[in-house]
Amino acid sequence: MTQAIIVHDKQFVPYISSEEIEKQVSRLAREIERDYAGKRPLFIAILNGAFMFASDLFKHLEIEAEICFIKLASYKGTKSTGKVITAIGLDEELYKRHVIILEDIVDTGKTLHEFLPQLDHNHPSSLKIAALLNKPDSQIYDVKVDYLGFTIPNKFVLGYGLDYDGLGRNLDSIYQLTEE
Ligand code: 5GP
């Protein structure tokens, strides 16, 4: 891997190489194949961050499977509901499907904690989460990641789909913010 990089005003150092990512993504694909053979799972990839993870994981899969891509938007609900998360682009019928959410990173867990119950309303046969990264030290909301690539400390990362203010998604490995 190359040296430290500057993105906008911040410096990042190499953290997880593309080879390590490839190895873990391939392992996740094998685990999912083992659990979902014959079930034709439906993957729901959450944009923007999960696009590269979703693409690589899907390429590695050798069972029948479907995939769709959604964007989550949060808007102000009523006073009692607070902010409400809504999915844009979710046209698939989830009833009686085996659904696997593909997420780039679980940080506080808020996003998935709020979004999963909405999917559950559609009564899928099963609902699981596959995430490339998890930061257990910053998790506040109870979210169980069923298929996990890497556990990482509570430090900002970018690359492999993850951005810092719009930039860095194209990097094929993951970088970590240097200490300030
Ligand atoms: P949560 O709702 O779990 O707190 O946050 C999840 C979302 O926050 C992720 O999907 C991602 O977009 C963003 N996020 C959390 N930690 C990081 C990080 O270290 N780097 C980047 N680029 N995004 C992050």
Coordinates of N, CA and C and ligand atoms in Angstrom, one line a residue:
M1 N 0.8 -1.2 0.0 CA 0.0 0.0 0.0 C 0.9 1.2 0.0
T2 N 0.3 2.3 -0.5 CA 1.1 3.6 -0.6 C 1.1 4.3 0.8
Q3 N 1.7 5.5 0.7 CA 1.9 6.3 1.9 C 0.6 7.0 2.3
A4 N 0.8 7.9 3.3 CA -0.3 8.7 3.8 C -0.9 9.6 2.7
I5 N -2.1 9.9 2.7 CA -2.8 10.7 1.7 C -3.5 11.9 2.4
I6 N -3.7 12.9 1.6 CA -4.4 14.1 2.1 C -5.8 14.1 1.4
V7 N -6.8 14.2 2.1 CA -8.2 14.3 1.5 C -8.8 15.6 2.1
H8 N -9.2 16.5 1.3 CA -9.6 17.9 1.7 C -8.4 18.4 2.7
D9 N -8.8 18.6 3.9 CA -7.8 19.2 4.8 C -7.2 18.2 5.8
K10 N -7.5 16.9 5.6 CA -7.1 15.9 6.6 C -6.1 14.8 6.1
Q11 N -5.3 14.3 7.0 CA -4.4 13.3 6.5 C -4.9 11.9 7.0
F12 N -4.7 10.9 6.1 CA -5.1 9.6 6.4 C -4.0 8.6 6.1
V13 N -3.9 7.6 6.9 CA -2.8 6.6 6.7 C -3.5 5.2 6.3
P14 N -2.7 4.4 5.5 CA -3.2 3.1 5.1 C -3.6 2.3 6.3
Y15 N -4.8 1.6 6.2 CA -5.3 0.9 7.4 C -5.6 -0.6 7.0
I16 N -6.5 -0.8 6.0 CA -6.8 -2.2 5.6 C -6.5 -2.3 4.1
S17 N -5.6 -3.2 3.7 CA -5.2 -3.3 2.3 C -6.4 -3.9 1.5
S18 N -6.2 -3.7 0.2 CA -7.3 -4.3 -0.7 C -7.2 -5.8 -0.7
E19 N -6.0 -6.4 -0.5 CA -5.9 -7.8 -0.4 C -6.7 -8.4 0.9
E20 N -6.5 -7.7 2.0 CA -7.3 -8.1 3.2 C -8.8 -7.9 3.0
I21 N -9.2 -6.9 2.3 CA -10.6 -6.7 2.1 C -11.1 -7.8 1.2
E22 N -10.4 -8.1 0.2 CA -10.8 -9.1 -0.8 C -11.0 -10.5 0.0
K23 N -10.0 -10.7 0.9 CA -10.0 -12.0 1.6 C -11.3 -12.1 2.5
Q24 N -11.6 -11.0 3.2 CA -12.8 -11.0 4.1 C -14.1 -11.0 3.3
V25 N -14.1 -10.3 2.2 CA -15.4 -10.3 1.4 C -15.6 -11.6 0.9
S26 N -14.6 -12.3 0.5 CA -14.7 -13.7 -0.1 C -15.2 -14.6 1.0
R27 N -14.6 -14.5 2.2 CA -15.1 -15.3 3.4 C -16.6 -15.1 3.6
L28 N -17.0 -13.8 3.6 CA -18.4 -13.5 3.9 C -19.3 -14.2 2.8
A29 N -18.8 -14.1 1.6 CA -19.6 -14.7 0.5 C -19.8 -16.2 0.7
R30 N -18.7 -16.9 1.2 CA -18.8 -18.3 1.5 C -19.8 -18.6 2.6
E31 N -19.7 -17.7 3.7 CA -20.6 -17.9 4.8 C -22.1 -17.8 4.4
I32 N -22.3 -16.8 3.5 CA -23.7 -16.5 3.1 C -24.2 -17.6 2.1
E33 N -23.3 -18.1 1.3 CA -23.6 -19.2 0.4 C -24.1 -20.4 1.2
R34 N -23.3 -20.7 2.3 CA -23.6 -21.8 3.1 C -25.0 -21.7 3.8
D35 N -25.3 -20.5 4.2 CA -26.6 -20.3 4.9 C -27.8 -20.1 4.0
Y36 N -27.5 -19.7 2.7 CA -28.7 -19.3 1.9 C -28.8 -20.1 0.6
A37 N -28.1 -21.2 0.4 CA -28.2 -22.0 -0.8 C -29.7 -22.4 -0.9
G38 N -30.2 -22.2 -2.1 CA -31.6 -22.6 -2.4 C -32.6 -21.7 -1.9
K39 N -32.2 -20.6 -1.2 CA -33.2 -19.6 -0.6 C -33.4 -18.4 -1.5
R40 N -32.6 -18.2 -2.5 CA -32.6 -17.0 -3.3 C -32.7 -15.7 -2.5
P41 N -31.7 -15.4 -1.7 CA -31.8 -14.2 -0.9 C -31.9 -12.9 -1.7
L42 N -32.5 -11.9 -1.1 CA -32.5 -10.6 -1.7 C -31.6 -9.7 -0.9
F43 N -30.6 -9.2 -1.5 CA -29.7 -8.2 -0.9 C -30.2 -6.8 -1.1
I44 N -30.2 -6.0 0.0 CA -30.5 -4.6 -0.1 C -29.3 -3.8 0.3
A45 N -28.7 -3.2 -0.7 CA -27.4 -2.5 -0.5 C -27.8 -1.0 -0.2
I46 N -27.2 -0.5 0.8 CA -27.5 0.9 1.2 C -26.4 1.9 0.6
L47 N -26.9 2.7 -0.3 CA -26.0 3.7 -1.0 C -25.8 4.9 -0.1
N48 N -24.7 5.7 -0.2 CA -23.8 5.5 -1.2 C -22.6 4.5 -0.8
G49 N -22.4 4.5 0.5 CA -21.2 3.9 1.1 C -21.0 2.4 0.7
A50 N -22.1 1.7 0.6 CA -21.9 0.2 0.4 C -21.7 -0.2 -1.0
F51 N -21.6 0.7 -2.0 CA -21.7 0.3 -3.4 C -20.5 -0.7 -3.8
M52 N -19.3 -0.4 -3.2 CA -18.2 -1.2 -3.6 C -18.2 -2.6 -2.9
F53 N -18.5 -2.5 -1.7 CA -18.7 -3.8 -0.9 C -19.7 -4.7 -1.5
A54 N -20.9 -4.1 -1.9 CA -22.0 -4.8 -2.4 C -21.6 -5.5 -3.7
S55 N -20.9 -4.7 -4.6 CA -20.5 -5.2 -5.9 C -19.5 -6.3 -5.7
D56 N -18.5 -6.2 -4.9 CA -17.5 -7.3 -4.7 C -18.1 -8.5 -4.1
L57 N -19.0 -8.3 -3.1 CA -19.6 -9.5 -2.4 C -20.5 -10.2 -3.4
F58 N -21.2 -9.5 -4.2 CA -22.1 -10.1 -5.1 C -21.4 -10.9 -6.2
K59 N -20.2 -10.3 -6.6 CA -19.4 -11.0 -7.6 C -18.9 -12.4 -7.1
H60 N -18.6 -12.4 -5.8 CA -18.1 -13.6 -5.2 C -19.1 -14.7 -5.0
L61 N -20.4 -14.4 -5.0 CA -21.5 -15.3 -4.7 C -21.7 -16.3 -5.8
E62 N -21.8 -17.6 -5.4 CA -22.1 -18.6 -6.4 C -23.4 -19.3 -6.2
I63 N -24.3 -18.6 -5.5 CA -25.7 -19.1 -5.4 C -26.6 -18.1 -6.1
E64 N -27.9 -18.6 -6.3 CA -28.9 -17.7 -6.9 C -29.2 -16.6 -5.9
A65 N -29.1 -15.3 -6.3 CA -29.4 -14.2 -5.4 C -29.8 -13.0 -6.2
E66 N -30.6 -12.1 -5.5 CA -31.0 -10.8 -6.2 C -30.4 -9.7 -5.4
I67 N -30.3 -8.6 -6.0 CA -29.8 -7.4 -5.3 C -30.5 -6.1 -5.8
C68 N -30.8 -5.2 -4.8 CA -31.3 -3.9 -5.2 C -30.5 -2.9 -4.3
F69 N -30.6 -1.6 -4.8 CA -29.9 -0.6 -4.1 C -30.8 0.5 -3.6
I70 N -30.7 0.9 -2.4 CA -31.6 2.0 -1.9 C -30.7 3.1 -1.3
K71 N -31.4 4.2 -1.1 CA -30.8 5.3 -0.4 C -31.7 5.6 0.8
L72 N -31.1 5.9 1.9 CA -31.8 6.3 3.1 C -31.8 7.8 3.3
A73 N -33.0 8.3 3.5 CA -33.1 9.7 3.7 C -33.8 9.9 5.1
S74 N -33.3 10.9 5.9 CA -34.0 11.1 7.1 C -34.6 12.5 7.0
Y75 N -35.9 12.6 7.5 CA -36.6 13.9 7.4 C -37.2 14.1 8.8
K76 N -37.6 15.3 9.1 CA -38.2 15.6 10.3 C -39.6 15.1 10.4
G77 N -39.9 14.2 11.3 CA -41.3 13.8 11.5 C -42.0 14.7 12.4
T78 N -43.0 14.1 13.1 CA -43.7 14.9 14.1 C -42.9 15.1 15.3
K79 N -43.3 15.8 16.3 CA -42.6 16.0 17.5 C -42.3 14.7 18.2
S80 N -43.4 13.8 18.2 CA -43.3 12.5 18.9 C -42.4 11.5 18.2
T81 N -42.4 11.6 16.8 CA -41.5 10.6 16.1 C -40.1 11.1 15.9
G82 N -39.9 12.4 16.0 CA -38.5 12.9 15.8 C -38.1 12.7 14.4
K83 N -36.9 12.4 14.1 CA -36.4 12.2 12.7 C -36.9 10.8 12.2
V84 N -37.4 10.8 11.0 CA -37.8 9.5 10.5 C -37.0 9.1 9.3
I85 N -36.5 7.9 9.3 CA -35.7 7.4 8.2 C -36.6 6.8 7.1
T86 N -36.4 7.1 5.9 CA -37.2 6.5 4.8 C -36.3 6.0 3.7
A87 N -36.7 4.9 3.1 CA -35.9 4.3 2.0 C -36.4 4.8 0.7
I88 N -35.5 5.2 -0.2 CA -35.8 5.6 -1.5 C -35.3 4.5 -2.5
G89 N -36.2 4.1 -3.3 CA -35.9 3.1 -4.4 C -36.1 1.7 -4.0
L90 N -36.9 1.5 -2.9 CA -37.2 0.1 -2.5 C -38.5 -0.4 -3.1
D91 N -38.4 -1.0 -4.3 CA -39.5 -1.4 -5.0 C -39.8 -2.9 -4.9
E92 N -38.9 -3.6 -4.4 CA -39.1 -5.1 -4.3 C -40.1 -5.5 -3.2
E93 N -40.8 -6.5 -3.5 CA -41.7 -7.1 -2.5 C -40.8 -7.9 -1.5
L94 N -40.9 -7.6 -0.2 CA -40.1 -8.3 0.7 C -40.8 -9.5 1.4
Y95 N -42.1 -9.5 1.2 CA -42.9 -10.6 1.9 C -42.4 -12.0 1.6
K96 N -42.1 -12.7 2.6 CA -41.6 -14.1 2.5 C -40.2 -14.2 1.8
R97 N -39.5 -13.1 1.7 CA -38.2 -13.2 1.1 C -37.1 -13.3 2.2
H98 N -36.0 -13.9 1.9 CA -34.8 -13.9 2.8 C -34.0 -12.6 2.4
V99 N -34.0 -11.6 3.3 CA -33.4 -10.3 3.1 C -32.1 -10.2 3.8
I100 N -31.1 -9.7 3.1 CA -29.8 -9.4 3.7 C -29.5 -7.9 3.4
I101 N -29.4 -7.1 4.5 CA -29.0 -5.7 4.3 C -27.5 -5.6 4.1
L102 N -27.0 -4.9 3.2 CA -25.6 -4.6 3.0 C -25.2 -3.2 3.4
E103 N -24.4 -3.1 4.4 CA -24.1 -1.7 4.9 C -22.6 -1.6 5.0
D104 N -22.1 -0.4 4.7 CA -20.6 -0.2 4.7 C -20.1 -0.3 6.1
I105 N -20.7 0.5 7.1 CA -20.1 0.5 8.4 C -21.3 0.8 9.4
V106 N -21.2 0.0 10.5 CA -22.1 0.3 11.6 C -21.3 1.0 12.7
D107 N -21.8 2.3 13.0 CA -21.1 3.1 13.9 C -21.9 3.2 15.2
T108 N -22.8 4.1 15.4 CA -23.6 4.2 16.6 C -24.7 3.1 16.5
G109 N -25.0 2.7 15.2 CA -26.1 1.7 15.0 C -27.5 2.3 14.8
K110 N -27.5 3.7 14.9 CA -28.8 4.4 14.8 C -29.5 4.1 13.5
T111 N -28.8 4.2 12.4 CA -29.4 4.1 11.1 C -30.1 2.8 11.0
L112 N -29.5 1.7 11.3 CA -30.1 0.4 11.1 C -31.2 0.1 12.2
H113 N -30.9 0.6 13.4 CA -31.9 0.4 14.5 C -33.2 1.1 14.1
E114 N -33.2 2.2 13.4 CA -34.4 2.9 13.0 C -35.0 2.3 11.7
F115 N -34.1 1.8 10.8 CA -34.6 1.3 9.5 C -35.1 -0.1 9.6
L116 N -34.5 -1.0 10.3 CA -34.9 -2.4 10.3 C -36.4 -2.7 10.6
P117 N -36.9 -2.0 11.7 CA -38.3 -2.2 11.9 C -39.3 -2.0 10.8
Q118 N -38.9 -1.0 9.9 CA -39.7 -0.7 8.7 C -39.7 -1.9 7.8
L119 N -38.6 -2.5 7.6 CA -38.5 -3.7 6.7 C -39.3 -4.9 7.3
D120 N -39.2 -5.0 8.6 CA -39.9 -6.1 9.3 C -41.4 -6.0 9.1
H121 N -41.9 -4.8 8.9 CA -43.4 -4.6 8.7 C -43.8 -5.4 7.5
N122 N -42.9 -5.6 6.5 CA -43.2 -6.3 5.3 C -43.2 -7.8 5.4
H123 N -42.9 -8.3 6.6 CA -42.8 -9.7 6.9 C -41.9 -10.5 6.0
P124 N -40.7 -10.2 5.9 CA -39.7 -11.1 5.2 C -39.6 -12.4 6.0
S125 N -39.2 -13.5 5.3 CA -39.0 -14.7 6.0 C -37.8 -14.6 7.0
S126 N -36.8 -13.9 6.6 CA -35.7 -13.6 7.5 C -35.1 -12.3 7.1
L127 N -34.4 -11.6 8.1 CA -33.8 -10.3 7.9 C -32.4 -10.3 8.6
K128 N -31.4 -10.2 7.8 CA -30.0 -10.2 8.4 C -29.2 -9.0 7.9
I129 N -28.1 -8.8 8.6 CA -27.2 -7.7 8.3 C -25.8 -8.2 7.9
A130 N -25.3 -7.7 6.8 CA -23.9 -7.9 6.5 C -23.3 -6.5 6.4
A131 N -22.2 -6.3 7.2 CA -21.5 -5.0 7.2 C -20.0 -5.3 7.0
L132 N -19.4 -4.4 6.2 CA -18.0 -4.5 6.0 C -17.2 -4.2 7.3
L133 N -17.7 -3.1 8.0 CA -17.0 -2.6 9.2 C -17.9 -2.4 10.3
N134 N -17.4 -2.6 11.5 CA -18.2 -2.4 12.7 C -17.3 -1.7 13.8
K135 N -17.9 -0.6 14.4 CA -17.1 0.1 15.4 C -17.8 -0.2 16.8
P136 N -17.6 -1.3 17.4 CA -18.4 -1.6 18.6 C -18.2 -0.6 19.7
D137 N -17.1 0.1 19.8 CA -16.8 1.1 20.9 C -17.7 2.3 20.7
S138 N -18.3 2.5 19.6 CA -19.1 3.7 19.4 C -20.6 3.3 19.3
Q139 N -20.9 2.0 19.4 CA -22.3 1.6 19.2 C -23.1 2.0 20.4
I140 N -24.3 2.6 20.1 CA -25.2 3.1 21.2 C -26.5 2.3 21.1
Y141 N -26.9 2.0 19.8 CA -28.1 1.3 19.6 C -27.8 -0.2 19.4
D142 N -28.8 -1.0 19.8 CA -28.6 -2.4 19.7 C -28.8 -2.9 18.3
V143 N -27.8 -3.3 17.6 CA -27.9 -3.8 16.2 C -27.0 -5.0 16.1
K144 N -27.5 -6.1 15.7 CA -26.7 -7.3 15.6 C -26.2 -7.5 14.1
V145 N -24.9 -7.4 13.9 CA -24.4 -7.7 12.6 C -24.1 -9.2 12.4
D146 N -24.8 -9.7 11.5 CA -24.8 -11.2 11.3 C -23.5 -11.6 10.5
Y147 N -23.2 -10.8 9.5 CA -22.0 -11.2 8.7 C -21.1 -9.9 8.7
L148 N -19.9 -10.1 9.3 CA -19.0 -8.9 9.5 C -17.7 -9.1 8.9
G149 N -17.2 -8.1 8.2 CA -15.9 -8.1 7.6 C -14.8 -7.8 8.7
F150 N -14.8 -6.6 9.3 CA -13.8 -6.2 10.2 C -14.4 -5.5 11.4
T151 N -13.8 -5.7 12.6 CA -14.1 -4.9 13.7 C -13.0 -3.9 13.8
I152 N -13.4 -2.6 13.9 CA -12.4 -1.5 13.9 C -12.6 -0.6 15.1
P153 N -11.5 0.1 15.5 CA -11.7 1.1 16.7 C -12.5 2.3 16.2
N154 N -12.8 3.1 17.2 CA -13.7 4.3 16.9 C -12.9 5.4 16.3
K155 N -12.4 5.2 15.1 CA -11.7 6.3 14.4 C -12.3 6.4 13.0
F156 N -12.3 7.6 12.4 CA -12.9 7.8 11.1 C -12.0 7.1 10.0
V157 N -12.7 6.4 9.1 CA -12.0 5.8 8.0 C -12.6 6.2 6.7
L158 N -11.8 6.1 5.6 CA -12.4 6.3 4.3 C -11.8 5.4 3.3
G159 N -12.4 5.3 2.1 CA -11.9 4.5 1.0 C -12.9 3.3 0.8
Y160 N -12.7 2.6 -0.3 CA -13.5 1.4 -0.6 C -15.0 1.7 -0.4
G161 N -15.4 2.9 -1.0 CA -16.8 3.3 -1.0 C -17.1 4.3 0.1
L162 N -16.3 4.4 1.1 CA -16.6 5.3 2.2 C -15.9 6.7 1.9
D163 N -16.6 7.8 2.2 CA -16.1 9.1 1.8 C -15.7 9.9 3.0
Y164 N -15.0 11.0 2.7 CA -14.9 12.1 3.7 C -15.3 13.3 2.9
D165 N -16.5 13.8 3.2 CA -17.1 14.9 2.5 C -17.0 14.8 1.0
G166 N -17.5 13.6 0.5 CA -17.6 13.4 -0.9 C -16.4 12.8 -1.6
L167 N -15.3 12.8 -1.0 CA -14.1 12.3 -1.6 C -13.6 11.0 -1.0
G168 N -12.8 10.3 -1.7 CA -12.1 9.1 -1.2 C -12.8 7.8 -1.5
R169 N -14.0 7.8 -2.1 CA -14.8 6.6 -2.3 C -14.1 5.6 -3.3
N170 N -13.3 6.2 -4.2 CA -12.7 5.4 -5.2 C -11.4 4.6 -4.8
L171 N -10.9 4.9 -3.6 CA -9.7 4.2 -3.1 C -10.1 2.7 -2.9
D172 N -9.1 1.8 -3.4 CA -9.5 0.4 -3.3 C -9.1 -0.2 -2.0
S173 N -8.5 0.6 -1.1 CA -8.2 0.1 0.3 C -8.8 1.1 1.3
I174 N -8.7 0.8 2.6 CA -9.3 1.6 3.6 C -8.2 2.4 4.4
Y175 N -8.4 3.7 4.5 CA -7.5 4.5 5.2 C -8.1 5.0 6.5
Q176 N -7.2 5.4 7.5 CA -7.7 5.8 8.8 C -7.2 7.2 9.0
L177 N -8.0 8.1 9.6 CA -7.6 9.4 10.0 C -6.5 9.4 10.9
T178 N -5.4 10.2 10.7 CA -4.3 10.3 11.6 C -4.7 11.0 12.9
E179 N -4.0 10.8 13.9 CA -4.3 11.5 15.2 C -4.1 13.0 15.0
E180 N -5.0 13.8 15.6 CA -4.8 15.2 15.5 C -4.1 15.8 16.7
Ligands
5GP1 P1 -24.7 4.9 12.4 O1 -26.1 5.2 12.1 O2 -24.4 3.4 12.6 O3 -24.1 5.8 13.5 O4 -23.9 5.4 11.1 C1 -23.7 4.7 10.0 C2 -23.3 5.6 8.8 O5 -22.4 6.6 9.3 C3 -22.5 4.7 7.8 O6 -23.3 4.1 6.9 C4 -21.6 5.8 7.2 O7 -22.2 6.4 6.2 C5 -21.3 6.8 8.4 N1 -20.0 6.5 9.0 C6 -19.9 6.1 10.3 N2 -18.6 6.0 10.6 C7 -17.9 6.3 9.5 C8 -16.5 6.4 9.2 O8 -15.6 6.1 10.0 N3 -16.2 6.8 7.9 C9 -17.1 7.2 7.0 N4 -16.7 7.6 5.8 N5 -18.4 7.1 7.3 C10 -18.8 6.7 8.5

